[in-house]
PDB file of C-alpha atoms in Angstrom:
ATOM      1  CA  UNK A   1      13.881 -14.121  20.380  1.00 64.00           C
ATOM      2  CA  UNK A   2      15.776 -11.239  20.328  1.00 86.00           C
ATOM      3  CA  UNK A   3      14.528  -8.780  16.860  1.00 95.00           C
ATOM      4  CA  UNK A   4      17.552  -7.631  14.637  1.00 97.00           C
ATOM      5  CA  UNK A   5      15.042  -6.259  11.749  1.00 98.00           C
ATOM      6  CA  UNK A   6      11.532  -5.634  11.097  1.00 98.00           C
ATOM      7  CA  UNK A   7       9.483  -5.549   7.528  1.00 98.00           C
ATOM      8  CA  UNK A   8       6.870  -3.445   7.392  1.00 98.00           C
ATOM      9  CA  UNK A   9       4.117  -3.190   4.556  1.00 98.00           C
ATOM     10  CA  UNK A  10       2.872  -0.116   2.804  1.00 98.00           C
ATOM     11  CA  UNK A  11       0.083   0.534   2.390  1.00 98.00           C
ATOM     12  CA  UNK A  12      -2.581  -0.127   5.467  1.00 98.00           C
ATOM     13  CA  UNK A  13       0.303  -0.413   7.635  1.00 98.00           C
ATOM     14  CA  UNK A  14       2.649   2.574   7.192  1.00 98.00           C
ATOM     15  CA  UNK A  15       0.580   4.635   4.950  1.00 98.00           C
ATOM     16  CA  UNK A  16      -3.075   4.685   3.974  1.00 98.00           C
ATOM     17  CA  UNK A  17      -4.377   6.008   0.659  1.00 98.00           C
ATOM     18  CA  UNK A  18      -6.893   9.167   0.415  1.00 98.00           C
ATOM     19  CA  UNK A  19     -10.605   8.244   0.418  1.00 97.00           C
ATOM     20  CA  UNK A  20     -11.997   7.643  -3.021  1.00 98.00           C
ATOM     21  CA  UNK A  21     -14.092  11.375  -3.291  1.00 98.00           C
ATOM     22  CA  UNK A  22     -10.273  13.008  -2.115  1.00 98.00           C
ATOM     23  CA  UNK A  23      -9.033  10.849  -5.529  1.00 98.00           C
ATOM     24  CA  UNK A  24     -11.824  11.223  -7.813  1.00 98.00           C
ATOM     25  CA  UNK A  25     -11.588  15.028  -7.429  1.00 98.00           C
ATOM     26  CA  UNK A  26      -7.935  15.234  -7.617  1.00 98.00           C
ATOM     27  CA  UNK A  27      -8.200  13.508 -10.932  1.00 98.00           C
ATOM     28  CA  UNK A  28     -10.535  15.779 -12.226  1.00 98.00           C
ATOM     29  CA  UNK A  29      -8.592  18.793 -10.849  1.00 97.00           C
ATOM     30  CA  UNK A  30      -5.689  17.363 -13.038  1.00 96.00           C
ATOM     31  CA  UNK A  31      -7.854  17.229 -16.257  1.00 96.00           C
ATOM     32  CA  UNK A  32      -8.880  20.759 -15.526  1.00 96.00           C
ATOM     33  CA  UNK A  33     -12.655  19.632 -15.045  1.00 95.00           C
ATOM     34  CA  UNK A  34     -14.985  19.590 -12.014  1.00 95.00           C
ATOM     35  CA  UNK A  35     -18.834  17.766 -10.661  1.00 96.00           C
ATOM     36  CA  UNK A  36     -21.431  18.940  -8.901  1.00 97.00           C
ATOM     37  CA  UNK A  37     -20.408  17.898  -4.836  1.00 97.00           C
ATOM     38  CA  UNK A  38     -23.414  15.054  -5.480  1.00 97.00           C
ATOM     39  CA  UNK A  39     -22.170  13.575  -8.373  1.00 97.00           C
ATOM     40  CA  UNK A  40     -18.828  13.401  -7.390  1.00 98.00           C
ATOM     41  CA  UNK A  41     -19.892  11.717  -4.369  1.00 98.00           C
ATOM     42  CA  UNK A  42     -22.155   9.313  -6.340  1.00 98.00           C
ATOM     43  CA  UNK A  43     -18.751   8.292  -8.998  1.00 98.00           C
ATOM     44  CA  UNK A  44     -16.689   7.681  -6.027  1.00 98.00           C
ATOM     45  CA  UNK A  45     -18.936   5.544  -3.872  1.00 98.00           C
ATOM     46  CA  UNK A  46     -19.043   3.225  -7.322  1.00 98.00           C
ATOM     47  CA  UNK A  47     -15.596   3.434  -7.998  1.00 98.00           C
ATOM     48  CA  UNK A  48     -15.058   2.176  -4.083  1.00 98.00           C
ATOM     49  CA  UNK A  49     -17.336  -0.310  -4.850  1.00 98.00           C
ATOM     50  CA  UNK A  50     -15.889  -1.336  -7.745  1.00 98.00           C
ATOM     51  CA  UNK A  51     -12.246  -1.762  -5.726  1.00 98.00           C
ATOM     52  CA  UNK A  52     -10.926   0.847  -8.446  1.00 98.00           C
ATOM     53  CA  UNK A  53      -8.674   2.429  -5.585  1.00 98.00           C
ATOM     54  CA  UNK A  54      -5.920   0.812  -4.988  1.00 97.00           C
ATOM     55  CA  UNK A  55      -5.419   0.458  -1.228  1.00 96.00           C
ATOM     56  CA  UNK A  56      -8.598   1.073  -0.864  1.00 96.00           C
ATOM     57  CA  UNK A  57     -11.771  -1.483  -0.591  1.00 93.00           C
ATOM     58  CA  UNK A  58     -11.486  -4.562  -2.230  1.00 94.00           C
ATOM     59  CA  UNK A  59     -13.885  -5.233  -5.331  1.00 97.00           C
ATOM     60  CA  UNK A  60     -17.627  -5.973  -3.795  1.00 96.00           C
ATOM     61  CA  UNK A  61     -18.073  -7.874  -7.102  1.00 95.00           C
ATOM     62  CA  UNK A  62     -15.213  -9.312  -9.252  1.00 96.00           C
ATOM     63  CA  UNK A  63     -15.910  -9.465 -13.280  1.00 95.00           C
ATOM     64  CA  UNK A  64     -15.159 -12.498 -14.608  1.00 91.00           C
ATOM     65  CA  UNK A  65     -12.774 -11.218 -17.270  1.00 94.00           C
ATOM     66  CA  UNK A  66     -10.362  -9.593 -14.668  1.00 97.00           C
ATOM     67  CA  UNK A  67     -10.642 -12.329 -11.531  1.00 96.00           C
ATOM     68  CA  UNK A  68      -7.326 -14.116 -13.080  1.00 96.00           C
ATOM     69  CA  UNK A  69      -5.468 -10.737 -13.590  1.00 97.00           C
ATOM     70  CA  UNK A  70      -6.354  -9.396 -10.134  1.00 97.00           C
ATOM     71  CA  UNK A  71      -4.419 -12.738  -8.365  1.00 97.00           C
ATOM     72  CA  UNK A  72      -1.357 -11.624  -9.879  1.00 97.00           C
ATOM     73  CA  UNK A  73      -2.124  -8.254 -10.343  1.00 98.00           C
ATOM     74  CA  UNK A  74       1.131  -7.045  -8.326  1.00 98.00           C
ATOM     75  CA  UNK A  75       3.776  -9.417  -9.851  1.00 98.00           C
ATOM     76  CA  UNK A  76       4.050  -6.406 -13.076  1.00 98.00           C
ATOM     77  CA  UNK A  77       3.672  -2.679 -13.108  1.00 98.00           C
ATOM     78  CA  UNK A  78       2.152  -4.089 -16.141  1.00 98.00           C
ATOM     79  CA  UNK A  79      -0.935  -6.293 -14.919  1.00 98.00           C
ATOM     80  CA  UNK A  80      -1.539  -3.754 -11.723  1.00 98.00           C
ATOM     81  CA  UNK A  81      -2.212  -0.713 -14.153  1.00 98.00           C
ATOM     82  CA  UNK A  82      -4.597  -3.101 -16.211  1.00 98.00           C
ATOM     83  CA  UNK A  83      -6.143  -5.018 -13.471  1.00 98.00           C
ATOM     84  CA  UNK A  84      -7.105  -1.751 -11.883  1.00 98.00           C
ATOM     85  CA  UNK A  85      -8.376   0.917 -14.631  1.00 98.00           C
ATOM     86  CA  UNK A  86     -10.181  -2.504 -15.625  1.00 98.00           C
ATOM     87  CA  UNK A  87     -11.870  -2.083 -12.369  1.00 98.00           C
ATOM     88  CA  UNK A  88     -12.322   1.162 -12.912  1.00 98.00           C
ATOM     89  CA  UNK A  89     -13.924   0.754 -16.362  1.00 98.00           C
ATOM     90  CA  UNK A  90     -16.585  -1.090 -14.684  1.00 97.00           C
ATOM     91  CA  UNK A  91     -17.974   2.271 -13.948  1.00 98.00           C
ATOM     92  CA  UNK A  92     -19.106   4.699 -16.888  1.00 97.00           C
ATOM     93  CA  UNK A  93     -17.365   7.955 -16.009  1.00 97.00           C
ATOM     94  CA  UNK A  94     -18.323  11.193 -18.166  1.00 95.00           C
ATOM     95  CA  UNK A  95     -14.820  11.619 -19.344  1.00 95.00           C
ATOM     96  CA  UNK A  96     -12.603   8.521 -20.552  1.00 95.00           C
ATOM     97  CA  UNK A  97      -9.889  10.017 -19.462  1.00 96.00           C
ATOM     98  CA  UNK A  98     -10.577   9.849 -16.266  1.00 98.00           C
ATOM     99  CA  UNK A  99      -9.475   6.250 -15.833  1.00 98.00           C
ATOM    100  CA  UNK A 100      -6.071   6.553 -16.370  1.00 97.00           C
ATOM    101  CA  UNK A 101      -5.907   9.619 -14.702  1.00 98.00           C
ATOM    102  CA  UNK A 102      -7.377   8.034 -11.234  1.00 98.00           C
ATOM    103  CA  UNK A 103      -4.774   5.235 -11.510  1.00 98.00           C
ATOM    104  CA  UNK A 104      -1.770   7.847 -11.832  1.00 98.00           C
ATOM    105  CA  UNK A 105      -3.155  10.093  -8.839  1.00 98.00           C
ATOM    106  CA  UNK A 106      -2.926   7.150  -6.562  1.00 98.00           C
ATOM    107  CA  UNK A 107       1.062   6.919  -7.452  1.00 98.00           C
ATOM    108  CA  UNK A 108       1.713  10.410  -5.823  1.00 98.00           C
ATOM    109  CA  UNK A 109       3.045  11.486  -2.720  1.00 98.00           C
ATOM    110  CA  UNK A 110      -0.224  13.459  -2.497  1.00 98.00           C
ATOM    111  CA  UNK A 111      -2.674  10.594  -2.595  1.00 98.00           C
ATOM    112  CA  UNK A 112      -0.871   8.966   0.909  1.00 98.00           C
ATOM    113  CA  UNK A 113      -0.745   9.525   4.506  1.00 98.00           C
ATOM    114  CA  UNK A 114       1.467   8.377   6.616  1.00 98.00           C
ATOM    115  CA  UNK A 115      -0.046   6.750  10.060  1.00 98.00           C
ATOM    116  CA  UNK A 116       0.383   9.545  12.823  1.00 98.00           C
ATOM    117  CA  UNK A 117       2.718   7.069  14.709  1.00 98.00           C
ATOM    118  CA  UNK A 118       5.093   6.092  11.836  1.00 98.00           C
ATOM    119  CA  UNK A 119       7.904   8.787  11.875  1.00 98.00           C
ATOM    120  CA  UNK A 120       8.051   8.135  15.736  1.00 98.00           C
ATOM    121  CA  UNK A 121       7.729   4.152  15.243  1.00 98.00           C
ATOM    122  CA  UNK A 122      10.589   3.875  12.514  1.00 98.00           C
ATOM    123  CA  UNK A 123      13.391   7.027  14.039  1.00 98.00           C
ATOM    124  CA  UNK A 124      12.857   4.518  17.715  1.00 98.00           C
ATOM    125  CA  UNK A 125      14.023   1.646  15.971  1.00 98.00           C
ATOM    126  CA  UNK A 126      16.654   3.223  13.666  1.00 96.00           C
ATOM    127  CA  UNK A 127      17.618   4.777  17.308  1.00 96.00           C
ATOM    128  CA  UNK A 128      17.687   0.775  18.732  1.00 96.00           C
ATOM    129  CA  UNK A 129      19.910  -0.592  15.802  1.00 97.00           C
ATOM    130  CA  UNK A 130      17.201  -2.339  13.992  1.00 98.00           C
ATOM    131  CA  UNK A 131      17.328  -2.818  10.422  1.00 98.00           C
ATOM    132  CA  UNK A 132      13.603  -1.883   8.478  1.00 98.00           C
ATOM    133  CA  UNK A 133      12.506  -2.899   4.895  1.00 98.00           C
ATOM    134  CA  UNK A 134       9.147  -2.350   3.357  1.00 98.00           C
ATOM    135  CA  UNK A 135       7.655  -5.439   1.680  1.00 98.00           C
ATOM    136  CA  UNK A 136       5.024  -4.648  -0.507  1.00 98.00           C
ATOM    137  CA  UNK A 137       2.688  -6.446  -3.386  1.00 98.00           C
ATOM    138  CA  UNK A 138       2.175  -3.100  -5.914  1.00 98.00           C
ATOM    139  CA  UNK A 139       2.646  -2.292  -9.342  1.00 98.00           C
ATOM    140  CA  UNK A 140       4.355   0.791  -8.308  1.00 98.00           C
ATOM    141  CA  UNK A 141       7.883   2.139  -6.949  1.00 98.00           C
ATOM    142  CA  UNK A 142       6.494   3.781  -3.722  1.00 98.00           C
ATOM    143  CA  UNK A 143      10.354   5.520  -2.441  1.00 98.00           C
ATOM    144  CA  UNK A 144       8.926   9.025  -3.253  1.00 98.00           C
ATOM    145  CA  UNK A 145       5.732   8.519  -1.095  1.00 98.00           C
ATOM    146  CA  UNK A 146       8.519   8.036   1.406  1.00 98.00           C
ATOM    147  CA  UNK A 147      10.676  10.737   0.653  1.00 98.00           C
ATOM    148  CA  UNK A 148       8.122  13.088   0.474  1.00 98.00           C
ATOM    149  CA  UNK A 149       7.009  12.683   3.982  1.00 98.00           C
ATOM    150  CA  UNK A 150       9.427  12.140   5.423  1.00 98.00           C
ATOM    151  CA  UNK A 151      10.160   8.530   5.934  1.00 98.00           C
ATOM    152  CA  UNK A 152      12.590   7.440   3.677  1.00 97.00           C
ATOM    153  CA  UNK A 153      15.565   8.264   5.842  1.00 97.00           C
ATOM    154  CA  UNK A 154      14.616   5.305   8.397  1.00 98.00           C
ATOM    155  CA  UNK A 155      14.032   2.706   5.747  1.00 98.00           C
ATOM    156  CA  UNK A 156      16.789   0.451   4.802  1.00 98.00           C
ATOM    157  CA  UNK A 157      15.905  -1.560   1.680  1.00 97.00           C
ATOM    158  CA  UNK A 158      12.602  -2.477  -0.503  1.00 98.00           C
ATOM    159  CA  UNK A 159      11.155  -6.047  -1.398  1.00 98.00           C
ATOM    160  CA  UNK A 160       8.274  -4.501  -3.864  1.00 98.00           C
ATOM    161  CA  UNK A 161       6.637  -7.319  -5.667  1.00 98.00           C
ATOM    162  CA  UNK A 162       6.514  -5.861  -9.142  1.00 98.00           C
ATOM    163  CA  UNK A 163      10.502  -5.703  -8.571  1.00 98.00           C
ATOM    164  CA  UNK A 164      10.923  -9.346  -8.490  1.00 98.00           C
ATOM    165  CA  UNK A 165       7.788 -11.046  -9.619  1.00 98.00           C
ATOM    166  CA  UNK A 166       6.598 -12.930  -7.121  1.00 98.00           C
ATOM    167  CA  UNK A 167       3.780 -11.453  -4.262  1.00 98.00           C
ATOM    168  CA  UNK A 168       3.057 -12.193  -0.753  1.00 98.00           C
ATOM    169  CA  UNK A 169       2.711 -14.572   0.640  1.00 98.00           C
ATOM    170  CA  UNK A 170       5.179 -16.150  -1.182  1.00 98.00           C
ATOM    171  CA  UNK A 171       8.289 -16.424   1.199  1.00 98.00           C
ATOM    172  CA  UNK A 172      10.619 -15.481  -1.812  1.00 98.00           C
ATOM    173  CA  UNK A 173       9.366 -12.214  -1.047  1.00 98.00           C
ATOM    174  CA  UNK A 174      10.285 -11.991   2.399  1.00 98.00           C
ATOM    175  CA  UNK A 175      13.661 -13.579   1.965  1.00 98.00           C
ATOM    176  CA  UNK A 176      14.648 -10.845  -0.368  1.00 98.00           C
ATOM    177  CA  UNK A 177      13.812  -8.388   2.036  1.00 98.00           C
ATOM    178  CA  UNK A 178      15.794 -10.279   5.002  1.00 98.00           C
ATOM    179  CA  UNK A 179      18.671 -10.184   2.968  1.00 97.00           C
ATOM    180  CA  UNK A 180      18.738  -6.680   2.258  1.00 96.00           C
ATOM    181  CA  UNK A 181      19.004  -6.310   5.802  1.00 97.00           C
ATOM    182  CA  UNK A 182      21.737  -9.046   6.175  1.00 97.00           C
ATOM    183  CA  UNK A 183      19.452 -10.610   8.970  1.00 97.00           C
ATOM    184  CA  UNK A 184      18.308 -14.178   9.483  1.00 97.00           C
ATOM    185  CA  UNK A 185      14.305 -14.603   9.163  1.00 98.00           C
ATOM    186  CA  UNK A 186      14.081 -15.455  12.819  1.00 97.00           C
ATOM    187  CA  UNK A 187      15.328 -12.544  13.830  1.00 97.00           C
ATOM    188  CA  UNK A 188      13.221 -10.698  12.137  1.00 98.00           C
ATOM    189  CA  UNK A 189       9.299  -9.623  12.585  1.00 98.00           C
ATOM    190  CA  UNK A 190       6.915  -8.551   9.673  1.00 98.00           C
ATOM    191  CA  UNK A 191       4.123  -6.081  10.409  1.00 98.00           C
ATOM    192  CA  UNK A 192       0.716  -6.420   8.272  1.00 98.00           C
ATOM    193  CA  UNK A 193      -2.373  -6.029   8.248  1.00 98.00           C
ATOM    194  CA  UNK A 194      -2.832  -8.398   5.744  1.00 97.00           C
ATOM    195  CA  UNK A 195      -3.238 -12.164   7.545  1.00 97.00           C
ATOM    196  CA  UNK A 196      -2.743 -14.205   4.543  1.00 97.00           C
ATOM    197  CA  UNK A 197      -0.141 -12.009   2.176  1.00 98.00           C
ATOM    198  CA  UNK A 198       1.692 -10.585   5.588  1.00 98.00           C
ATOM    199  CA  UNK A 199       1.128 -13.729   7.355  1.00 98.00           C
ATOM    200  CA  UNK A 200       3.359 -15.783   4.934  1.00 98.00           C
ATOM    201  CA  UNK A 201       6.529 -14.365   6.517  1.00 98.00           C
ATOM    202  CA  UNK A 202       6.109 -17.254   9.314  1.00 98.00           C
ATOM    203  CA  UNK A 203       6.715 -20.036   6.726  1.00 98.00           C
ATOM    204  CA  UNK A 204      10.067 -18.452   6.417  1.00 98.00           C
ATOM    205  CA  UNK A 205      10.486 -18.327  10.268  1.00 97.00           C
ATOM    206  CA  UNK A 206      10.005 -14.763  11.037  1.00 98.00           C
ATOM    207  CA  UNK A 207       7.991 -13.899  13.742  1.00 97.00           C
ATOM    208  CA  UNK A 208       4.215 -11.257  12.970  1.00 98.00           C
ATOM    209  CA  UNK A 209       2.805  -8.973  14.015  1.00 98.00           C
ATOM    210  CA  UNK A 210      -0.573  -7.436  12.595  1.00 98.00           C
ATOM    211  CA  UNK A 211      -2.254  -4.202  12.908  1.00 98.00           C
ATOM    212  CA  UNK A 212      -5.501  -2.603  11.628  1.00 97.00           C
ATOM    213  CA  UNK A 213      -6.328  -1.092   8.285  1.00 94.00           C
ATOM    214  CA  UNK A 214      -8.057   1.521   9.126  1.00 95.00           C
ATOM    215  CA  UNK A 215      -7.787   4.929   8.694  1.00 95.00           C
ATOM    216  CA  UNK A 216      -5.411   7.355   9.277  1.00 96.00           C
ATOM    217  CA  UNK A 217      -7.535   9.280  11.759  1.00 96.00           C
ATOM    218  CA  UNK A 218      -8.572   6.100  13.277  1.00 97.00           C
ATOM    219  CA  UNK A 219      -5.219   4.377  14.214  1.00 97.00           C
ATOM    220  CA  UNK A 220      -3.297   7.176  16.061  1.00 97.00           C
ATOM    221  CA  UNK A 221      -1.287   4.254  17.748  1.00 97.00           C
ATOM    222  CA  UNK A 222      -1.299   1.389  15.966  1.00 97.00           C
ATOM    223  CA  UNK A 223       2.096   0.838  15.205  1.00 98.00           C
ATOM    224  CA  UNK A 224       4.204   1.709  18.534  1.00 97.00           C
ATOM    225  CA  UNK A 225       3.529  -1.801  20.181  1.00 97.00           C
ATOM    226  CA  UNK A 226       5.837  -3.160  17.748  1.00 97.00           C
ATOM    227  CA  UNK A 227       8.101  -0.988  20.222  1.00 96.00           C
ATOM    228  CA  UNK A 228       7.151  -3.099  23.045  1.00 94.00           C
ATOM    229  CA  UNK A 229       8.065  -6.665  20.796  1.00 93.00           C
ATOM    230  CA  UNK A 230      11.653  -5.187  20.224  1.00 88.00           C
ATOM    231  CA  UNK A 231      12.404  -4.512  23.984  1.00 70.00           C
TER     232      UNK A 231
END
């Protein structure tokens, strides 16, 4: 098989959001208001819980009044806003404008890190002649997380669920992405870490690959044997 383009996803794969306490407090330095180290520590291990962050933890516990919203939560900028200041309303903050606030701190550039291997991964294959599109289920255009570190140079289209309204694993998805490359799906490989959403790209024929989401400081590697696949 010889690899003419790759699809990466976002978030867990390229980039990987800031821990919840990093968010909370950024959304309170935006409000102009500040907690004691404790409490701050206390909000943000519930929000975690809660699956408030997205690209964080999923929700330990899903209320039954958002469970339908949160399976289609990334087909509209729409139902990902709701779907996730719903989660967040599932824990009483001290100021109500917090929740809003947390959900538009995750949107910027700040709020990401790119995996220490991603420039290096994405410049190779740009360097080999390999076309590279991001596929991601969000609610949210992610370019400027790209631009602002850095990456955006390297990347040659978007497939962004809330875009077209349909999430992975739906192959639609995929396809759109494979023809913003101009490349047939079996010559292309999709790199996840998602088994199920990332996974569907092999009903379309493309070949996977999957990699950890963990974070940043703990995958230092994690992307360059998708080096090795292209050779």
């Amino acid at each position: 098989m010889t690899i003419k383009g790759v699809l990466f996803d976002f978030s867990g794969t390229l980039f990987r959001i800031e821990p919840a306490r990093d968010w909370l407090r950024a959304a309170l330095d935006a409000r102009g208001s500040a907690l004691p180290e404790a409490e701050l520590a206390g909000y943000a291990e519930r929000l975690a819980a809660a699956g408030a962050l997205p690209g964080g933890s999923s929700p330990q516990r899903m209320p039954p009044g958002l469970a339908g919203l949160w399976k289609t939560r990334d087909e509209s900028a729409e139902r990902h806003r709701a779907a996730y200041t719903g989660l967040a309303r599932q824990v009483e903050l001290p100021d109500p404008g917090l929740y809003d606030a947390l959900y538009e701190r995750h949107m910027r550039p700040a709020a990401w890190r790119p995996y220490p291997d991603a420039a290096e991964v994405l410049r190779t294959l740009r360097e080999r002649g390999v076309g590279i599109a991001v596929v991601s289920n969000i609610g949210w255009d992610p370019r400027p997380v790209f631009r602002a570190h850095g990456l955006d140079a390297w990347v040659d289209g978007y497939a962004l669920s809330y875009e077209h309204g349909v999430q992975k694993p739906d192959v639609r998805l995929f396809r759109v992405a494979c023809d913003a490359l101009g490349t047939a799906p079996g010559d292309v490989l999709m790199v996840g870490d998602d088994k199920v959403a990332d996974g569907g790209a092999a009903n379309l024929g493309c070949a996977v690959h999957f990699v950890d989401h963990l974070p940043v400081a703990e995958r230092p590697a994690g992307l360059r044997p998708v080096l090795g696949l292209i050779e």
